[in-house]
mmCIF file of C-alpha atoms in Angstrom:
data_model
loop_
_atom_site.group_PDB
_atom_site.id
_atom_site.type_symbol
_atom_site.label_atom_id
_atom_site.label_comp_id
_atom_site.label_asym_id
_atom_site.label_seq_id
_atom_site.Cartn_x
_atom_site.Cartn_y
_atom_site.Cartn_z
ATOM 1 C CA UNK A 1 30.613 111.011 -37.584
ATOM 2 C CA UNK A 2 33.062 108.554 -35.912
ATOM 3 C CA UNK A 3 30.332 106.077 -34.955
ATOM 4 C CA UNK A 4 28.865 105.494 -38.435
ATOM 5 C CA UNK A 5 32.439 105.231 -39.760
ATOM 6 C CA UNK A 6 33.381 102.532 -37.270
ATOM 7 C CA UNK A 7 30.084 100.735 -37.925
ATOM 8 C CA UNK A 8 30.780 100.720 -41.662
ATOM 9 C CA UNK A 9 34.283 99.491 -40.996
ATOM 10 C CA UNK A 10 32.943 96.704 -38.769
ATOM 11 C CA UNK A 11 30.382 95.755 -41.415
ATOM 12 C CA UNK A 12 33.108 95.709 -44.073
ATOM 13 C CA UNK A 13 35.303 93.465 -41.896
ATOM 14 C CA UNK A 14 32.407 91.058 -41.276
ATOM 15 C CA UNK A 15 31.587 90.915 -44.966
ATOM 16 C CA UNK A 16 35.215 90.246 -45.806
ATOM 17 C CA UNK A 17 35.454 87.507 -43.166
ATOM 18 C CA UNK A 18 32.254 85.887 -44.416
ATOM 19 C CA UNK A 19 33.574 86.049 -47.952
ATOM 20 C CA UNK A 20 36.820 84.365 -46.909
ATOM 21 C CA UNK A 21 34.961 81.579 -45.102
ATOM 22 C CA UNK A 22 32.731 81.031 -48.128
ATOM 23 C CA UNK A 23 35.741 80.979 -50.425
ATOM 24 C CA UNK A 24 37.515 78.460 -48.193
ATOM 25 C CA UNK A 25 34.506 76.132 -48.063
ATOM 26 C CA UNK A 26 34.032 76.504 -51.807
ATOM 27 C CA UNK A 27 37.655 75.434 -52.317
ATOM 28 C CA UNK A 28 37.082 72.449 -50.047
ATOM 29 C CA UNK A 29 33.956 71.537 -51.987
ATOM 30 C CA UNK A 30 35.778 71.810 -55.322
ATOM 31 C CA UNK A 31 38.579 69.547 -54.053
ATOM 32 C CA UNK A 32 35.973 67.068 -52.827
ATOM 33 C CA UNK A 33 34.255 67.020 -56.230
ATOM 34 C CA UNK A 34 37.612 66.381 -57.913
ATOM 35 C CA UNK A 35 38.331 63.461 -55.597
ATOM 36 C CA UNK A 36 34.874 61.910 -55.556
ATOM 37 C CA UNK A 37 32.983 59.560 -57.805
ATOM 38 C CA UNK A 38 29.332 58.709 -58.032
ATOM 39 C CA UNK A 39 26.107 60.495 -57.260
ATOM 40 C CA UNK A 40 26.102 62.850 -54.291
ATOM 41 C CA UNK A 41 22.574 61.708 -53.392
ATOM 42 C CA UNK A 42 23.529 58.003 -53.250
ATOM 43 C CA UNK A 43 22.141 56.276 -50.126
ATOM 44 C CA UNK A 44 25.600 55.271 -48.902
ATOM 45 C CA UNK A 45 28.674 57.458 -48.839
ATOM 46 C CA UNK A 46 32.166 56.122 -48.295
ATOM 47 C CA UNK A 47 35.123 58.308 -47.419
ATOM 48 C CA UNK A 48 38.436 56.566 -47.975
ATOM 49 C CA UNK A 49 41.337 57.986 -45.978
ATOM 50 C CA UNK A 50 44.457 56.718 -47.636
ATOM 51 C CA UNK A 51 48.150 57.249 -48.167
ATOM 52 C CA UNK A 52 49.697 56.648 -51.592
ATOM 53 C CA UNK A 53 52.824 55.098 -50.088
ATOM 54 C CA UNK A 54 51.006 52.614 -47.844
ATOM 55 C CA UNK A 55 50.963 49.009 -49.166
ATOM 56 C CA UNK A 56 47.559 48.248 -47.603
ATOM 57 C CA UNK A 57 46.110 51.322 -49.363
ATOM 58 C CA UNK A 58 47.382 49.932 -52.658
ATOM 59 C CA UNK A 59 45.747 46.579 -51.862
ATOM 60 C CA UNK A 60 42.472 48.318 -50.975
ATOM 61 C CA UNK A 61 42.538 50.462 -54.109
ATOM 62 C CA UNK A 62 43.307 47.619 -56.479
ATOM 63 C CA UNK A 63 41.366 44.807 -54.854
ATOM 64 C CA UNK A 64 38.328 46.522 -53.359
ATOM 65 C CA UNK A 65 37.743 50.070 -54.616
ATOM 66 C CA UNK A 66 37.970 49.141 -58.294
ATOM 67 C CA UNK A 67 35.158 46.542 -58.163
ATOM 68 C CA UNK A 68 33.241 48.781 -55.738
ATOM 69 C CA UNK A 69 33.222 51.559 -58.316
ATOM 70 C CA UNK A 70 31.859 49.215 -60.973
ATOM 71 C CA UNK A 71 29.185 47.563 -58.835
ATOM 72 C CA UNK A 72 28.036 50.289 -56.461
ATOM 73 C CA UNK A 73 29.331 53.709 -57.490
ATOM 74 C CA UNK A 74 28.417 53.426 -61.167
ATOM 75 C CA UNK A 75 24.957 52.166 -60.229
ATOM 76 C CA UNK A 76 24.266 55.136 -57.945
ATOM 77 C CA UNK A 77 24.282 53.185 -54.678
ATOM 78 C CA UNK A 78 27.513 54.599 -53.269
ATOM 79 C CA UNK A 79 29.123 58.027 -53.309
ATOM 80 C CA UNK A 80 32.862 57.540 -52.979
ATOM 81 C CA UNK A 81 35.181 60.273 -51.701
ATOM 82 C CA UNK A 82 38.950 59.913 -51.572
ATOM 83 C CA UNK A 83 40.612 61.682 -48.676
ATOM 84 C CA UNK A 84 44.332 62.201 -48.432
ATOM 85 C CA UNK A 85 45.836 61.070 -45.175
ATOM 86 C CA UNK A 86 49.601 60.963 -45.806
ATOM 87 C CA UNK A 87 51.449 59.476 -42.855
ATOM 88 C CA UNK A 88 54.627 61.195 -41.672
ATOM 89 C CA UNK A 89 56.450 57.847 -41.647
ATOM 90 C CA UNK A 90 56.159 57.734 -45.455
ATOM 91 C CA UNK A 91 58.678 60.169 -46.937
ATOM 92 C CA UNK A 92 56.978 60.744 -50.314
ATOM 93 C CA UNK A 93 53.320 60.287 -49.389
ATOM 94 C CA UNK A 94 52.544 63.997 -49.009
ATOM 95 C CA UNK A 95 54.189 64.859 -52.317
ATOM 96 C CA UNK A 96 52.235 62.066 -54.013
ATOM 97 C CA UNK A 97 48.989 63.452 -52.591
ATOM 98 C CA UNK A 98 49.911 66.925 -53.905
ATOM 99 C CA UNK A 99 50.545 65.567 -57.391
ATOM 100 C CA UNK A 100 47.307 63.571 -57.394
ATOM 101 C CA UNK A 101 45.303 66.639 -56.340
ATOM 102 C CA UNK A 102 47.082 68.760 -58.946
ATOM 103 C CA UNK A 103 46.202 66.178 -61.585
ATOM 104 C CA UNK A 104 42.637 66.375 -60.345
ATOM 105 C CA UNK A 105 42.468 69.983 -61.512
ATOM 106 C CA UNK A 106 42.661 68.784 -65.093
ATOM 107 C CA UNK A 107 40.336 65.850 -64.473
ATOM 108 C CA UNK A 108 43.107 63.271 -64.191
ATOM 109 C CA UNK A 109 42.775 62.392 -60.516
ATOM 110 C CA UNK A 110 41.841 58.767 -61.160
ATOM 111 C CA UNK A 111 44.670 58.321 -63.652
ATOM 112 C CA UNK A 112 47.138 59.777 -61.153
ATOM 113 C CA UNK A 113 45.854 57.539 -58.333
ATOM 114 C CA UNK A 114 46.030 54.508 -60.549
ATOM 115 C CA UNK A 115 49.626 55.081 -61.648
ATOM 116 C CA UNK A 116 50.772 56.069 -58.151
ATOM 117 C CA UNK A 117 49.455 52.845 -56.673
ATOM 118 C CA UNK A 118 50.630 50.756 -59.604
ATOM 119 C CA UNK A 119 54.174 52.125 -59.422
ATOM 120 C CA UNK A 120 54.222 52.446 -55.611
ATOM 121 C CA UNK A 121 57.209 50.136 -55.236
ATOM 122 C CA UNK A 122 59.261 52.258 -57.650
ATOM 123 C CA UNK A 123 58.668 55.888 -56.616
ATOM 124 C CA UNK A 124 58.655 54.958 -52.912
ATOM 125 C CA UNK A 125 62.315 54.029 -53.389
ATOM 126 C CA UNK A 126 63.591 56.526 -55.978
ATOM 127 C CA UNK A 127 61.337 59.417 -54.896
ATOM 128 C CA UNK A 128 60.393 60.332 -58.477
ATOM 129 C CA UNK A 129 56.763 61.084 -57.694
ATOM 130 C CA UNK A 130 56.359 63.834 -60.277
ATOM 131 C CA UNK A 131 57.763 61.692 -63.086
ATOM 132 C CA UNK A 132 55.407 58.857 -62.161
ATOM 133 C CA UNK A 133 52.284 61.039 -62.289
ATOM 134 C CA UNK A 134 53.438 62.887 -65.397
ATOM 135 C CA UNK A 135 53.935 59.594 -67.226
ATOM 136 C CA UNK A 136 50.146 59.412 -67.703
ATOM 137 C CA UNK A 137 49.787 63.068 -68.768
ATOM 138 C CA UNK A 138 50.463 64.954 -71.966
ATOM 139 C CA UNK A 139 53.522 67.288 -71.905
ATOM 140 C CA UNK A 140 51.343 70.394 -71.530
ATOM 141 C CA UNK A 141 49.302 68.781 -68.746
ATOM 142 C CA UNK A 142 52.486 67.597 -67.034
ATOM 143 C CA UNK A 143 53.853 71.139 -67.033
ATOM 144 C CA UNK A 144 50.723 72.470 -65.342
ATOM 145 C CA UNK A 145 50.578 69.642 -62.819
ATOM 146 C CA UNK A 146 54.234 70.161 -61.829
ATOM 147 C CA UNK A 147 53.444 73.853 -61.232
ATOM 148 C CA UNK A 148 50.269 73.172 -59.250
ATOM 149 C CA UNK A 149 51.793 70.420 -57.099
ATOM 150 C CA UNK A 150 53.471 73.086 -54.976
ATOM 151 C CA UNK A 151 50.428 75.367 -54.877
ATOM 152 C CA UNK A 152 49.544 76.305 -51.259
ATOM 153 C CA UNK A 153 45.859 75.693 -52.064
ATOM 154 C CA UNK A 154 46.630 72.060 -52.847
ATOM 155 C CA UNK A 155 48.568 71.695 -49.584
ATOM 156 C CA UNK A 156 45.655 73.346 -47.755
ATOM 157 C CA UNK A 157 43.182 70.889 -49.263
ATOM 158 C CA UNK A 158 45.334 67.975 -48.076
ATOM 159 C CA UNK A 159 45.561 69.514 -44.615
ATOM 160 C CA UNK A 160 41.765 69.836 -44.708
ATOM 161 C CA UNK A 161 41.486 66.080 -45.424
ATOM 162 C CA UNK A 162 43.918 65.283 -42.608
ATOM 163 C CA UNK A 163 41.848 67.403 -40.218
ATOM 164 C CA UNK A 164 38.708 65.566 -41.312
ATOM 165 C CA UNK A 165 40.538 62.319 -40.633
ATOM 166 C CA UNK A 166 41.454 63.414 -37.142
ATOM 167 C CA UNK A 167 37.846 64.430 -36.531
ATOM 168 C CA UNK A 168 36.700 60.998 -37.727
ATOM 169 C CA UNK A 169 39.322 59.423 -35.386
ATOM 170 C CA UNK A 170 41.313 57.933 -38.236
ATOM 171 C CA UNK A 171 44.576 56.583 -36.847
ATOM 172 C CA UNK A 172 45.758 54.327 -39.632
ATOM 173 C CA UNK A 173 45.511 53.930 -43.364
ATOM 174 C CA UNK A 174 43.503 52.863 -45.187
ATOM 175 C CA UNK A 175 40.368 53.670 -43.239
ATOM 176 C CA UNK A 176 36.946 53.793 -44.830
ATOM 177 C CA UNK A 177 34.171 55.673 -43.116
ATOM 178 C CA UNK A 178 30.906 54.258 -44.396
ATOM 179 C CA UNK A 179 27.909 56.506 -43.788
ATOM 180 C CA UNK A 180 24.337 55.331 -44.108
ATOM 181 C CA UNK A 181 21.371 57.224 -42.664
ATOM 182 C CA UNK A 182 23.615 59.343 -40.415
ATOM 183 C CA UNK A 183 25.283 56.244 -38.969
ATOM 184 C CA UNK A 184 29.056 56.105 -39.394
ATOM 185 C CA UNK A 185 30.913 52.819 -39.645
ATOM 186 C CA UNK A 186 34.714 53.088 -39.654
ATOM 187 C CA UNK A 187 36.512 50.159 -41.271
ATOM 188 C CA UNK A 188 40.318 49.903 -41.321
ATOM 189 C CA UNK A 189 42.673 47.875 -43.450
ATOM 190 C CA UNK A 190 42.558 46.358 -46.900
ATOM 191 C CA UNK A 191 38.999 45.118 -46.605
ATOM 192 C CA UNK A 192 37.957 42.019 -48.507
ATOM 193 C CA UNK A 193 35.588 43.069 -51.292
ATOM 194 C CA UNK A 194 33.188 40.200 -50.792
ATOM 195 C CA UNK A 195 32.669 41.068 -47.121
ATOM 196 C CA UNK A 196 32.276 44.745 -47.943
ATOM 197 C CA UNK A 197 29.741 43.888 -50.648
ATOM 198 C CA UNK A 198 27.725 41.815 -48.162
ATOM 199 C CA UNK A 199 27.813 44.683 -45.662
ATOM 200 C CA UNK A 200 26.679 47.260 -48.223
ATOM 201 C CA UNK A 201 23.887 44.969 -49.397
ATOM 202 C CA UNK A 202 22.811 44.509 -45.785
ATOM 203 C CA UNK A 203 22.661 48.289 -45.327
ATOM 204 C CA UNK A 204 20.764 48.808 -48.561
ATOM 205 C CA UNK A 205 18.215 46.125 -47.705
ATOM 206 C CA UNK A 206 17.337 47.846 -44.394
ATOM 207 C CA UNK B 1 44.170 36.216 0.538
ATOM 208 C CA UNK B 2 44.099 33.625 -2.236
ATOM 209 C CA UNK B 3 40.310 33.703 -2.166
ATOM 210 C CA UNK B 4 40.296 37.464 -2.590
ATOM 211 C CA UNK B 5 42.751 37.306 -5.452
ATOM 212 C CA UNK B 6 40.603 34.663 -7.124
ATOM 213 C CA UNK B 7 37.538 36.826 -6.709
ATOM 214 C CA UNK B 8 39.239 39.946 -8.061
ATOM 215 C CA UNK B 9 40.669 38.115 -11.089
ATOM 216 C CA UNK B 10 37.292 36.541 -11.795
ATOM 217 C CA UNK B 11 35.546 39.909 -11.612
ATOM 218 C CA UNK B 12 38.109 41.713 -13.754
ATOM 219 C CA UNK B 13 38.122 39.048 -16.463
ATOM 220 C CA UNK B 14 34.328 38.792 -16.393
ATOM 221 C CA UNK B 15 34.012 42.547 -16.982
ATOM 222 C CA UNK B 16 36.591 42.402 -19.779
ATOM 223 C CA UNK B 17 34.779 39.560 -21.557
ATOM 224 C CA UNK B 18 31.365 41.158 -21.079
ATOM 225 C CA UNK B 19 32.591 44.483 -22.430
ATOM 226 C CA UNK B 20 34.311 42.765 -25.379
ATOM 227 C CA UNK B 21 31.055 40.976 -26.202
ATOM 228 C CA UNK B 22 28.963 44.126 -25.827
ATOM 229 C CA UNK B 23 31.249 46.216 -28.056
ATOM 230 C CA UNK B 24 31.034 43.606 -30.813
ATOM 231 C CA UNK B 25 27.328 42.838 -30.547
ATOM 232 C CA UNK B 26 26.277 46.486 -30.703
ATOM 233 C CA UNK B 27 27.581 46.854 -34.259
ATOM 234 C CA UNK B 28 26.835 44.887 -37.458
ATOM 235 C CA UNK B 29 28.616 41.526 -37.335
ATOM 236 C CA UNK B 30 29.987 41.999 -40.850
ATOM 237 C CA UNK B 31 32.144 44.866 -39.610
ATOM 238 C CA UNK B 32 33.696 42.496 -37.098
ATOM 239 C CA UNK B 33 34.097 39.929 -39.884
ATOM 240 C CA UNK B 34 36.066 42.516 -41.899
ATOM 241 C CA UNK B 35 38.293 43.162 -38.886
ATOM 242 C CA UNK B 36 38.976 39.433 -38.426
ATOM 243 C CA UNK B 37 39.649 39.064 -42.135
ATOM 244 C CA UNK B 38 42.282 41.812 -41.936
ATOM 245 C CA UNK B 39 44.450 39.426 -39.869
ATOM 246 C CA UNK B 40 44.721 37.277 -43.031
ATOM 247 C CA UNK B 41 44.720 33.953 -41.233
ATOM 248 C CA UNK B 42 41.365 32.308 -41.816
ATOM 249 C CA UNK B 43 39.392 31.465 -44.963
ATOM 250 C CA UNK B 44 36.248 33.501 -45.514
ATOM 251 C CA UNK B 45 33.789 30.856 -44.288
ATOM 252 C CA UNK B 46 35.724 30.605 -41.014
ATOM 253 C CA UNK B 47 35.905 34.395 -40.709
ATOM 254 C CA UNK B 48 32.137 34.658 -41.043
ATOM 255 C CA UNK B 49 31.470 31.837 -38.578
ATOM 256 C CA UNK B 50 33.879 33.299 -36.045
ATOM 257 C CA UNK B 51 32.454 36.818 -36.440
ATOM 258 C CA UNK B 52 28.996 35.497 -35.601
ATOM 259 C CA UNK B 53 30.017 33.117 -32.797
ATOM 260 C CA UNK B 54 32.862 34.821 -30.935
ATOM 261 C CA UNK B 55 30.888 37.677 -29.309
ATOM 262 C CA UNK B 56 28.376 35.165 -27.909
ATOM 263 C CA UNK B 57 31.201 32.960 -26.599
ATOM 264 C CA UNK B 58 32.720 36.011 -24.906
ATOM 265 C CA UNK B 59 29.335 36.854 -23.412
ATOM 266 C CA UNK B 60 28.951 33.299 -22.079
ATOM 267 C CA UNK B 61 32.477 33.329 -20.639
ATOM 268 C CA UNK B 62 31.813 36.683 -18.964
ATOM 269 C CA UNK B 63 28.607 35.460 -17.356
ATOM 270 C CA UNK B 64 30.181 32.169 -16.248
ATOM 271 C CA UNK B 65 33.193 33.953 -14.757
ATOM 272 C CA UNK B 66 30.904 36.317 -12.923
ATOM 273 C CA UNK B 67 28.738 33.550 -11.503
ATOM 274 C CA UNK B 68 31.628 31.190 -10.802
ATOM 275 C CA UNK B 69 30.033 28.089 -12.344
ATOM 276 C CA UNK B 70 32.526 25.471 -13.627
ATOM 277 C CA UNK B 71 35.293 27.882 -12.728
ATOM 278 C CA UNK B 72 38.255 25.615 -13.579
ATOM 279 C CA UNK B 73 36.930 24.758 -17.029
ATOM 280 C CA UNK B 74 35.821 28.311 -17.742
ATOM 281 C CA UNK B 75 39.134 29.821 -16.578
ATOM 282 C CA UNK B 76 41.038 27.301 -18.690
ATOM 283 C CA UNK B 77 38.906 28.105 -21.757
ATOM 284 C CA UNK B 78 39.364 31.847 -21.206
ATOM 285 C CA UNK B 79 43.136 31.372 -20.890
ATOM 286 C CA UNK B 80 43.334 29.333 -24.089
ATOM 287 C CA UNK B 81 41.231 31.888 -25.937
ATOM 288 C CA UNK B 82 43.356 34.792 -24.703
ATOM 289 C CA UNK B 83 46.591 32.954 -25.546
ATOM 290 C CA UNK B 84 45.316 32.407 -29.106
ATOM 291 C CA UNK B 85 44.309 36.090 -29.399
ATOM 292 C CA UNK B 86 47.689 37.177 -28.088
ATOM 293 C CA UNK B 87 49.561 34.876 -30.466
ATOM 294 C CA UNK B 88 47.593 36.085 -33.471
ATOM 295 C CA UNK B 89 48.087 39.729 -32.510
ATOM 296 C CA UNK B 90 51.800 39.234 -31.935
ATOM 297 C CA UNK B 91 52.195 37.527 -35.308
ATOM 298 C CA UNK B 92 50.303 40.300 -37.128
ATOM 299 C CA UNK B 93 52.258 43.029 -35.357
ATOM 300 C CA UNK B 94 55.552 41.314 -36.208
ATOM 301 C CA UNK B 95 54.444 41.105 -39.857
ATOM 302 C CA UNK B 96 53.821 44.862 -39.827
ATOM 303 C CA UNK B 97 50.101 44.657 -40.574
ATOM 304 C CA UNK B 98 48.423 48.020 -40.002
ATOM 305 C CA UNK B 99 45.061 46.760 -38.837
ATOM 306 C CA UNK B 100 42.462 47.149 -36.149
ATOM 307 C CA UNK B 101 42.986 45.090 -33.025
ATOM 308 C CA UNK B 102 39.185 44.434 -32.952
ATOM 309 C CA UNK B 103 39.462 43.405 -29.302
ATOM 310 C CA UNK B 104 36.735 45.772 -28.157
ATOM 311 C CA UNK B 105 34.854 46.623 -31.312
ATOM 312 C CA UNK B 106 36.383 48.736 -34.037
ATOM 313 C CA UNK B 107 38.568 51.814 -34.189
ATOM 314 C CA UNK B 108 41.546 50.684 -32.127
ATOM 315 C CA UNK B 109 44.767 50.039 -34.012
ATOM 316 C CA UNK B 110 46.915 47.019 -33.251
ATOM 317 C CA UNK B 111 49.843 48.466 -31.325
ATOM 318 C CA UNK B 112 52.321 47.862 -28.516
ATOM 319 C CA UNK B 113 49.682 49.216 -26.146
ATOM 320 C CA UNK B 114 47.084 46.642 -27.223
ATOM 321 C CA UNK B 115 49.711 43.879 -27.062
ATOM 322 C CA UNK B 116 50.682 44.865 -23.517
ATOM 323 C CA UNK B 117 47.044 44.975 -22.486
ATOM 324 C CA UNK B 118 46.409 41.525 -23.965
ATOM 325 C CA UNK B 119 49.580 40.212 -22.320
ATOM 326 C CA UNK B 120 48.341 41.369 -18.931
ATOM 327 C CA UNK B 121 44.979 39.716 -19.610
ATOM 328 C CA UNK B 122 46.696 36.438 -20.546
ATOM 329 C CA UNK B 123 48.735 36.503 -17.328
ATOM 330 C CA UNK B 124 45.649 37.309 -15.245
ATOM 331 C CA UNK B 125 43.688 34.508 -16.858
ATOM 332 C CA UNK B 126 46.502 31.981 -16.396
ATOM 333 C CA UNK B 127 46.816 33.063 -12.752
ATOM 334 C CA UNK B 128 43.070 32.606 -12.322
ATOM 335 C CA UNK B 129 43.237 29.135 -13.871
ATOM 336 C CA UNK B 130 46.114 28.082 -11.579
ATOM 337 C CA UNK B 131 44.342 29.471 -8.520
ATOM 338 C CA UNK B 132 41.059 27.807 -9.492
ATOM 339 C CA UNK B 133 42.741 24.400 -9.840
ATOM 340 C CA UNK B 134 44.669 24.829 -6.553
ATOM 341 C CA UNK B 135 41.511 25.898 -4.763
ATOM 342 C CA UNK B 136 39.736 22.846 -6.130
ATOM 343 C CA UNK B 137 42.524 20.611 -4.809
ATOM 344 C CA UNK B 138 42.293 22.058 -1.289
ATOM 345 C CA UNK B 139 38.549 22.525 -1.072
ATOM 346 C CA UNK B 140 36.938 20.552 -3.891
ATOM 347 C CA UNK B 141 33.383 20.964 -2.666
ATOM 348 C CA UNK B 142 33.464 24.737 -2.808
ATOM 349 C CA UNK B 143 34.335 25.107 -6.488
#
């Protein structure tokens, strides 16, 4: 009588654990979808590890990622994933990442990124991260985003990105990890778009 | 003693240059070009030329240091090259640029550690150059 009971209990525990793991990975996948652009099956994937308070990340976002999205992501050649890698030296970077992810839940991730980088010089000084992100949202959206910004799930998704960064040996921001045919090419700094374009074309012509 | 020191410095610098060349040549040259460009010193045409040429120059320097041919000239060239690298790195670090050092391929941030390492290499190379010239003065036929 005791044996079948303990077996059932063990089975129940395993099922619960499996369920939790699945739920966790599903959450990770959802966060990734929110923070990614392009076709998943694109030949090249680029993961961008960045920090909203880092000036080089702003330069990369405005000078390189914008044209990259137009020329390569929109045409199905590149799958672009944003990864949060807030550095501890930047006081408001983690909060900014939380707000951007929260905005992502209502499909406003890009808008949040754009305004955070555009106004980087302002909120980095006054610390009004929430106000900056909410300036591009409707009042009802802003209310939700302010609530979600402190959600433990959002923090967990950022921690997940940081862990991925550590695994990919990211030690500075911005760092792009370009993947093509299982080959990974890490590139740090505010990369010149023309050089990046040449590199991507070289990969695609292989 | 001086001979041994000369030999050791030659060997160490040769290995350093050969490894630097290998780590750059094993990856696409455009990645190295992006790393050079991050220093924000050269125009794009110069970046691309340097990214293609520098690894081969390092390879040639490594081989020449190892074999000992034209030691004075080679040691002087290596010293000048390392002084330029060190100056550029120091300038970028002082400006607060968060970039890759790109000394031995990619994935190593420019830091105090990389500056110290390059400083030691500069001193070693200068010492080698001085020793090579002194050796030539005392025994010109052997160099």
